[in-house]
XYZ file of C-alpha atoms in Angstrom:
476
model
C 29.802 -26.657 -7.095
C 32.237 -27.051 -4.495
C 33.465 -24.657 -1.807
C 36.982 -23.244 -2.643
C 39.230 -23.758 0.330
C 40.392 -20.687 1.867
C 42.755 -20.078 4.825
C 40.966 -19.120 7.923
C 43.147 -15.886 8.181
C 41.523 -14.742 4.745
C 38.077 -15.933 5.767
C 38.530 -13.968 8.910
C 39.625 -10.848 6.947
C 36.476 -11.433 3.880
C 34.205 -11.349 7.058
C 35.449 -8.176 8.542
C 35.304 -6.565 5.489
C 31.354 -7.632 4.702
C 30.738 -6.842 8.316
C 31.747 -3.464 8.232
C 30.469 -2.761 4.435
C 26.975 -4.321 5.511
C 27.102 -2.369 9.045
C 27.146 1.099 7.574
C 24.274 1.540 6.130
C 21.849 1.174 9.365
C 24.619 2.615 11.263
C 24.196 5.886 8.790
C 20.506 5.355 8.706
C 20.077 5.871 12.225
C 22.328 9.007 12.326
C 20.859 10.414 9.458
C 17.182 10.059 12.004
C 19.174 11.901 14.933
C 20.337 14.816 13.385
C 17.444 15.136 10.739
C 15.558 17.771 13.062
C 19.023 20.027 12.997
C 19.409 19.479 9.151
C 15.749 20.709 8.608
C 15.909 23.404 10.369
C 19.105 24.825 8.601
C 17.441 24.541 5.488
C 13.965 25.700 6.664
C 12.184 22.679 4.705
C 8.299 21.505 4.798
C 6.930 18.770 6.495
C 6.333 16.773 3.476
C 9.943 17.556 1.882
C 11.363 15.738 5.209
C 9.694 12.686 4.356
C 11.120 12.979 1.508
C 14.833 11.795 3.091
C 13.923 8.705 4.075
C 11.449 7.570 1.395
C 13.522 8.107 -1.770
C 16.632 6.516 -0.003
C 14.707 3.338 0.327
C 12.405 3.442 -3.337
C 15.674 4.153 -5.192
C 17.320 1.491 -3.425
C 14.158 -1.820 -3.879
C 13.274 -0.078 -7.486
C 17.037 -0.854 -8.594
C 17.473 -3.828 -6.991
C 16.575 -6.189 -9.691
C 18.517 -4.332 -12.457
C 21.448 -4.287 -10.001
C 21.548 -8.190 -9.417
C 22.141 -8.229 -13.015
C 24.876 -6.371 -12.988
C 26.704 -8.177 -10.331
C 25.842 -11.511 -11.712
C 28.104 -10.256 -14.818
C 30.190 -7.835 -13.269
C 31.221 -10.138 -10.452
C 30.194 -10.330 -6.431
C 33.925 -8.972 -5.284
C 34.438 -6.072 -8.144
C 30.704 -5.356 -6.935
C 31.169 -4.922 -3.174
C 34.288 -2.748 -4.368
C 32.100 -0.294 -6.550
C 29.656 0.045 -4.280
C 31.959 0.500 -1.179
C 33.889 2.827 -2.916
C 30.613 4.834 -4.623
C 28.915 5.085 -1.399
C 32.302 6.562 0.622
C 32.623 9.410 -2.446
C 28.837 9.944 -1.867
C 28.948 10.138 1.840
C 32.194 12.992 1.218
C 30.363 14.783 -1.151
C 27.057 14.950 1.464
C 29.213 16.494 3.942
C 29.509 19.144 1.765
C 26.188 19.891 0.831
C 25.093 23.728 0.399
C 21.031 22.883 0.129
C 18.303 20.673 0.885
C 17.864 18.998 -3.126
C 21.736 18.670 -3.281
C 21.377 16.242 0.083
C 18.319 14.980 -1.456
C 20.110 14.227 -4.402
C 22.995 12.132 -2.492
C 21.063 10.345 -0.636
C 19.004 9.156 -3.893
C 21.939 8.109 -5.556
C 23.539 6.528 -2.490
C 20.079 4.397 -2.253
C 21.294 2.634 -5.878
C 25.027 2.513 -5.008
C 24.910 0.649 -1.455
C 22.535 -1.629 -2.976
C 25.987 -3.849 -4.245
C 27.044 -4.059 -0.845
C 23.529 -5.403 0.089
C 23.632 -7.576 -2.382
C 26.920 -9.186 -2.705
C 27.409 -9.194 1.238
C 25.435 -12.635 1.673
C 26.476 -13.722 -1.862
C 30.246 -13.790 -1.078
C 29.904 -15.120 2.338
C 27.663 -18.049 0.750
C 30.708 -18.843 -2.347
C 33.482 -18.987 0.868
C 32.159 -21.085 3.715
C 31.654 -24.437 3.937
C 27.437 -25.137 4.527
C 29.036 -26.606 8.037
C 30.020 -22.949 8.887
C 27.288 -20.502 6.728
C 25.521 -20.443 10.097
C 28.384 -19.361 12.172
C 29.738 -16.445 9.639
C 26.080 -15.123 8.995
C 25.306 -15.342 12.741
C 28.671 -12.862 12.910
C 27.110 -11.074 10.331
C 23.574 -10.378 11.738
C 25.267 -9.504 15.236
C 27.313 -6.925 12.964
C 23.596 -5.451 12.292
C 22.580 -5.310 15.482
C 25.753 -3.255 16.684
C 24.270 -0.476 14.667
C 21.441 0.045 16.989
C 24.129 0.755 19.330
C 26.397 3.102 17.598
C 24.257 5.226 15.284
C 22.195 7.088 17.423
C 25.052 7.852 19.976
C 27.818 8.929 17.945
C 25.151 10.489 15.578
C 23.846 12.431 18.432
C 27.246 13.271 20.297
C 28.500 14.485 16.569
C 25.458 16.644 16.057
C 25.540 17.944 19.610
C 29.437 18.533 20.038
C 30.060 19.442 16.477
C 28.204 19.358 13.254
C 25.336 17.145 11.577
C 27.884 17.388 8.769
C 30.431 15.635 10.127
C 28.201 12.466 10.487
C 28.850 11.825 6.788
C 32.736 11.799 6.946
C 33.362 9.818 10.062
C 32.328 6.589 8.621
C 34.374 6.803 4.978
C 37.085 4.964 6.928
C 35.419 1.893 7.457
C 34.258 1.776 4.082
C 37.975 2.116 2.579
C 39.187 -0.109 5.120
C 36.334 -2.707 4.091
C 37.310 -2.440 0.682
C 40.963 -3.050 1.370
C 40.731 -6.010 3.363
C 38.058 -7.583 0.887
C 40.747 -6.427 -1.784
C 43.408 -8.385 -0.300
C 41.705 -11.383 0.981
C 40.255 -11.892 -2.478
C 43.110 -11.017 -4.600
C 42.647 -12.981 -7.690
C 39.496 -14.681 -7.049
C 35.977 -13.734 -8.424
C 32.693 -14.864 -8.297
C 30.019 -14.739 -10.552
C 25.807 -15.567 -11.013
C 24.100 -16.557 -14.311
C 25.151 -14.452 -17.005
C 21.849 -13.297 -18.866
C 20.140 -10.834 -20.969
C 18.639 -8.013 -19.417
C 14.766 -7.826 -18.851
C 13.890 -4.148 -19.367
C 9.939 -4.887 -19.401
C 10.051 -6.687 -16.508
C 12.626 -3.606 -14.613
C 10.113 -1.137 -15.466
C 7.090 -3.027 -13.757
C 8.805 -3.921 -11.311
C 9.821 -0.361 -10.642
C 6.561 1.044 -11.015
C 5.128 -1.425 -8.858
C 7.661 -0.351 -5.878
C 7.363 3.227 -6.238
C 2.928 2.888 -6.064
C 3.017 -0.059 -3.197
C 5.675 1.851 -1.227
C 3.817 5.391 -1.932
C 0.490 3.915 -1.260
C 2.031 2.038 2.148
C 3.471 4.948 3.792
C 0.411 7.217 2.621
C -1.575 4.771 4.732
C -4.394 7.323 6.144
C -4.378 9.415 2.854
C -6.793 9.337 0.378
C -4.665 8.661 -2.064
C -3.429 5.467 -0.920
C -5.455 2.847 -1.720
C -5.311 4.142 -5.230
C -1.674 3.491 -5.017
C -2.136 0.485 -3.815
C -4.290 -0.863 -6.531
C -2.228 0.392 -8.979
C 0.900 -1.518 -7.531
C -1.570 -4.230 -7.566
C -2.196 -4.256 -11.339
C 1.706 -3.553 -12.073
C 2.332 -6.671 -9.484
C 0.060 -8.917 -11.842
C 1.835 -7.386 -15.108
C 5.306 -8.254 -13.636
C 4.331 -11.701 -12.925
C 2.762 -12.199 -16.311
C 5.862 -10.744 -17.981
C 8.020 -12.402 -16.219
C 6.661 -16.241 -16.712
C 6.859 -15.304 -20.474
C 10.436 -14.053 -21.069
C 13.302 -16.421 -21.470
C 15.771 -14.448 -19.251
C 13.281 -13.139 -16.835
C 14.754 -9.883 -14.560
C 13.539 -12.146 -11.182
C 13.415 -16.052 -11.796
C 10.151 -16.898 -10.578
C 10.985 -20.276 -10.467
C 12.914 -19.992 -7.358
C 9.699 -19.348 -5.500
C 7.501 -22.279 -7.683
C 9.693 -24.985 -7.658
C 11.978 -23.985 -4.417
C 9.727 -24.872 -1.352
C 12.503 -24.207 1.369
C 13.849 -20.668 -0.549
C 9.926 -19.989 -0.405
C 8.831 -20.695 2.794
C 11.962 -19.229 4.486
C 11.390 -15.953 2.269
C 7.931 -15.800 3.199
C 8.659 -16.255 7.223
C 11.717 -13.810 7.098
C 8.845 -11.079 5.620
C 6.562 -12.149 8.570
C 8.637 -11.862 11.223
C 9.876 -8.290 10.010
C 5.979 -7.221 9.826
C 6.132 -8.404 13.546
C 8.386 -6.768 15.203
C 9.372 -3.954 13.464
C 6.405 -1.767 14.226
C 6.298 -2.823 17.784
C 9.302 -0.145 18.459
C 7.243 2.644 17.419
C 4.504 2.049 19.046
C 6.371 1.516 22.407
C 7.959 4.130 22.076
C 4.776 6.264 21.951
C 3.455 3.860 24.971
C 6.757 4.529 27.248
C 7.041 8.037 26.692
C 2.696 8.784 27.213
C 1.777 6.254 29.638
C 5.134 5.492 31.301
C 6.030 9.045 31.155
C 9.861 8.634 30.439
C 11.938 10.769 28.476
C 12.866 9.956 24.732
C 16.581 9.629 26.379
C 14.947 7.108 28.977
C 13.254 5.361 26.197
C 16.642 4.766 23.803
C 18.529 3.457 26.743
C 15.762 0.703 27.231
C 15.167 -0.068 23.388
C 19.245 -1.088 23.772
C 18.240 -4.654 25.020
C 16.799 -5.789 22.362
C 20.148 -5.428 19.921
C 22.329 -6.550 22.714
C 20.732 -9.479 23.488
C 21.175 -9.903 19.576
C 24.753 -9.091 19.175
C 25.745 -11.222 21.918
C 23.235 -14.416 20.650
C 23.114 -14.172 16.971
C 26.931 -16.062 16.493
C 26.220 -18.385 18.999
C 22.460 -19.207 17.628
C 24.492 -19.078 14.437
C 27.045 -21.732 15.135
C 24.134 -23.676 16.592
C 22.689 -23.677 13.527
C 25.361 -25.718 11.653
C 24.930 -28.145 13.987
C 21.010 -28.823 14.018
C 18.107 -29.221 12.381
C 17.685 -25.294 11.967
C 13.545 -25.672 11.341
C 13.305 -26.108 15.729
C 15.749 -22.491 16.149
C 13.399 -20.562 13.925
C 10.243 -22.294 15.099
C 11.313 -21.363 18.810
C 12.495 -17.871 17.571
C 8.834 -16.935 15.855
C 7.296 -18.460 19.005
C 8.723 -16.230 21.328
C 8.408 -13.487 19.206
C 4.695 -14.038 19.072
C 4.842 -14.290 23.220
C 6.881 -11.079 23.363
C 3.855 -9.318 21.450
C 1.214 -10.776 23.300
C 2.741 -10.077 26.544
C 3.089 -6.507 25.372
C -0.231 -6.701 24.087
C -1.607 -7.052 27.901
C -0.617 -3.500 28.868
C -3.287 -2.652 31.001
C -4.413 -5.721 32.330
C -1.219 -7.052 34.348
C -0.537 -4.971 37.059
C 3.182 -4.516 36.940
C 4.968 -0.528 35.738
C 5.017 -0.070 32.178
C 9.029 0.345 31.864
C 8.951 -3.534 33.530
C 6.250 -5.117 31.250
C 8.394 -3.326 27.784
C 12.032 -4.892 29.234
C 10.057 -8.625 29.511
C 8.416 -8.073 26.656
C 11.262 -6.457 24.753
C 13.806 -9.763 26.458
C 11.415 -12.441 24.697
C 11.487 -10.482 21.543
C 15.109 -10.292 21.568
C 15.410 -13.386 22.161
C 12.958 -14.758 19.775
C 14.926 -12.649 16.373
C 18.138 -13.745 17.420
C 16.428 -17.254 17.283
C 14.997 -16.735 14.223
C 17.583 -14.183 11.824
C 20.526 -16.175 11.527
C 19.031 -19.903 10.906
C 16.329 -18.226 8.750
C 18.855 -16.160 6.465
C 21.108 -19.713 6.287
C 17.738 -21.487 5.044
C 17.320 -18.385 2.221
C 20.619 -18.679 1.191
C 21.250 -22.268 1.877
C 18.307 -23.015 -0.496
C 20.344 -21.704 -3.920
C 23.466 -22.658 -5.360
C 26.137 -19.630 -5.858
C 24.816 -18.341 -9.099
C 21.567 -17.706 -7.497
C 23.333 -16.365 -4.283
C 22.968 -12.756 -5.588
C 19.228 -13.285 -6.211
C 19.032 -14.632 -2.828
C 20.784 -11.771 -1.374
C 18.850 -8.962 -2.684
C 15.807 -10.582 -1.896
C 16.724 -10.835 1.513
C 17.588 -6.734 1.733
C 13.997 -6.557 -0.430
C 11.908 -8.405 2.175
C 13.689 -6.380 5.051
C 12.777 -3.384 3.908
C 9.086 -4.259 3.011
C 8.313 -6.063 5.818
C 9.155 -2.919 7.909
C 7.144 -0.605 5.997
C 4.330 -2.934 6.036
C 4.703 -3.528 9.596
C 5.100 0.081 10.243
C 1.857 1.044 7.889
C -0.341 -1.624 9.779
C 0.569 -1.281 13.272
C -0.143 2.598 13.201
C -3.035 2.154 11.342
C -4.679 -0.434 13.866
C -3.533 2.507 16.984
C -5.219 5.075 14.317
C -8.609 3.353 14.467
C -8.362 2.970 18.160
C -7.434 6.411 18.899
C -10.210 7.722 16.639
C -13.162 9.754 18.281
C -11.513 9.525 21.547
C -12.130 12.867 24.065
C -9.034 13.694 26.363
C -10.195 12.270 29.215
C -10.163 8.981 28.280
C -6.987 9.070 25.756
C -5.107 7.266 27.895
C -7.355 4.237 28.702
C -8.237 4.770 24.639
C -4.649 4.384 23.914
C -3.507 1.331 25.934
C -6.672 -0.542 24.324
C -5.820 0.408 20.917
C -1.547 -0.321 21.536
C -3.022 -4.242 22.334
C -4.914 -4.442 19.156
C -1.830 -3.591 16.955
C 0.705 -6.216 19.139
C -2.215 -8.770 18.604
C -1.676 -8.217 14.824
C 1.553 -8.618 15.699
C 1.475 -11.725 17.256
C -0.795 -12.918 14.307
C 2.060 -12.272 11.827
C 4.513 -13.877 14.185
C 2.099 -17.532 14.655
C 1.083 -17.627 10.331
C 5.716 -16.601 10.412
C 5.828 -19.689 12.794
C 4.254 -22.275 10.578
C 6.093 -21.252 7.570
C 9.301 -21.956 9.661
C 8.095 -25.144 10.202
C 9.883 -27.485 6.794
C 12.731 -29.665 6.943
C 15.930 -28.318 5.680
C 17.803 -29.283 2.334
C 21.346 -30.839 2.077
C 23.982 -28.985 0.012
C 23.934 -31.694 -2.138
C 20.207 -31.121 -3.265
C 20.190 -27.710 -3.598
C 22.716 -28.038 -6.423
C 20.837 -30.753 -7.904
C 17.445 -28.528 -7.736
C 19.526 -25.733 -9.268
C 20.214 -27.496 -12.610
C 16.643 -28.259 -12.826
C 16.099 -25.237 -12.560
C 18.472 -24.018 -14.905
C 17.382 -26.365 -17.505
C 13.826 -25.496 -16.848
C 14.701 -21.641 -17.370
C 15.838 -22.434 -20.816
């Protein structure tokens, strides 16, 4: 299906508008982590009930993902953005608001299922309205968008917090959201887009929900007891869903995308890797600037800046440079140096330069290596369905994120766990250097197996619509 042709001044304005939809949520995210500490103490709540923030914000958000790509596939991608937009503003004023800690709990549950239509439909819209010469280009704009949230959330959240109130954090960005909704609004006006129209698959919602909430549980429960019982049990519910869903006519995830799809598969499985590569690397740096460097957590946010603005500044250029090549060498290249940053990190100790040095080299190739890799990968995810499927594609894309992190996250500490254990405090610090390079070895591990999935030749548009009836037909 053919690419509608849209003046540049409305594709201009439908960018803007995903931008600052999609930009939101980390930007919130990250001031929700700043002024956390304040919240907690105002309401005087336990260690385990602050976990409790960030956890259920992110289950509520994967568990409804499926059922919610459903919904937009009938409800449309534009009326979706709007409802979710719109949901997640009246959310945000109502949090500002809140007299107790389960009230806040509450909103920030429900905003997990309502911003999941932005998440979704951000990608998906983007995909129906640019040429395939210029998907690189506007999703290189929108991963730089991203990236400017490492910038803005923790200052403004911690200026607001400081200066005024943790409260006000909530209604400062309702704006954006409203003014994202009105320049979609207008720059779409009387235009829709929509996915496969199909029954829903409650069977295969419920597995796959149940399969979230125990992997995710049993994940970020790593050192408990109780996790590897979680695990298991995600495990089983994992084989259930795919059983259930190779079985059901209008399945809630089409399986087939993965099966018969090589690129949408091997791009999905390399965007997962190079999120379990990276994304743990910032909290364990973080531990290693702050203990062995002996900087300040103030000193330590002002370096972990490069790394975003080396990616807002590269990702539309990488972007544009990705409608003009062969976009397996950009991710290649991008995984590579990604898997140099971490084992360059991953000699702490050994080369004899000051730690705050060693992190900004190790933290430029890094950069350098995602903003290789984001943009051209996310064009190959997308790239690799037709429109109907975009929303699929989408969602999966905000799935994988989010699990990759987590898993990277769970590992990483996990590895620094083991090599901390039964040291005296004499020899912590020696202990923990040693232990730091195991986990950015597993890094680099994920980033090399991330490097040869990125390794495929990329479809032409013309093939992926051909693969997509196939598909279609085989669904039937």
């Amino acid at each position: 299906m053919a690419v509608e042709t849209i003046r540049t001044k409305s594709l201009i304005l439908i960018l803007t508008a995903i931008c600052l939809g999609a930009v939101i949520t980390p930007i919130m995210n990250s001031m929700v982590t700043v002024f956390l500490p304040v919240m907690y103490a105002e309401f005087n709540v336990s260690t385990a009930e602050m976990g409790l923030m960030k956890t259920s914000y992110m289950l509520a958000g994967i568990i409804f993902m499926l059922p919610a790509i459903k919904i937009v596939e009938k409800l449309g991608y534009k009326k979706s953005f709007l409802l979710g937009a719109a949901a997640f503003a009246i959310l945000l004023f109502l949090s500002a608001f809140t007299p107790n800690y389960p009230y806040l709990l509450t909103m920030r549950i429900l905003t997990g299922f309502f911003i999941v239509f932005v998440q979704i439909t951000g990608l998906a819209i983007l995909k129906c309205i640019f040429a395939p010469e210029q998907q690189g280009f506007a999703i290189g704009i929108y991963t730089a968008g991203m990236s400017i949230a490492s910038f803005i959330g923790p200052l403004f959240g911690g200026v607001l917090t400081e200066f005024l109130d943790w409260r006000v954090n909530f209604l400062v960005t309702i704006p954006f959201l409203l003014l994202s909704c009105v320049l979609l609004f207008i720059s779409l006006r009387g235009k829709e887009y929509y996915g496969k129209k199909t029954r829903s698959d409650w069977v295969g919602y419920v597995l796959f929900g149940c399969m979230t909430f125990c992997l995710m549980n049993g994940l970020a429960g790593f050192d408990e007891p109780f996790a590897l019982h979680f695990i298991a049990a995600g495990i089983l519910f994992l084989i259930g869903f795919i059983i259930c869903e190779r079985k059901v006519k209008a399945p809630a995830l089409n399986l087939q995308l993965f099966s018969r799809n090589k690129q949408f598969t091997r791009a999905s499985v390399a965007l997962l890797l190079s999120y379990c590569s990276t994304t743990g690397i910032t909290d364990i740096i973080s531990l290693y600037l702050q203990y062995i460097g002996k900087l300040t957590p103030t000193e330590t946010s002002i370096i972990f800046l490069l790394q975003p603005a080396i990616q807002v500044v590269g990702s539309p250029l990488v972007g544009k440079l990705a409608d003009k090549m062969e976009t397996k060498h950009l991710t290649v290249s991008g995984m590579g140096l990604i898997m140099l940053g971490a084992l360059f990190l991953s000699g702490a100790g050994w080369i004899s330069i000051p730690p705050v040095i060693h992190v900004l080299i190790g933290f430029g190739l890094l950069g350098i290596g995602v903003v290789l890799f984001s943009a051209p990968n996310t064009k190959l995810v997308m790239g690799s369905v037709s429109r109907e499927d975009a929303a699929t594609a989408s969602g999966l894309v905000a799935v994988l994120r989010k699990i990759g992190g987590l898993l990277s996250v769970a590992i990483s500490m996990k590895v620094l766990s083991l090599g901390l254990s039964g040291a005296g405090e004499q020899a912590a610090e020696s202990v923990f250097t040693s232990a730091m390079q195991g986990a950015m070895l597993v890094c680099a591990v994920f980033a090399f197996i991330g490097m040869l999935f990125s390794w495929f030749k990329e479809k032409k548009p013309s093939e992926i619509e051909g693969n997509s009836e196939a598909l279609g037909k085989a669904s039937k």
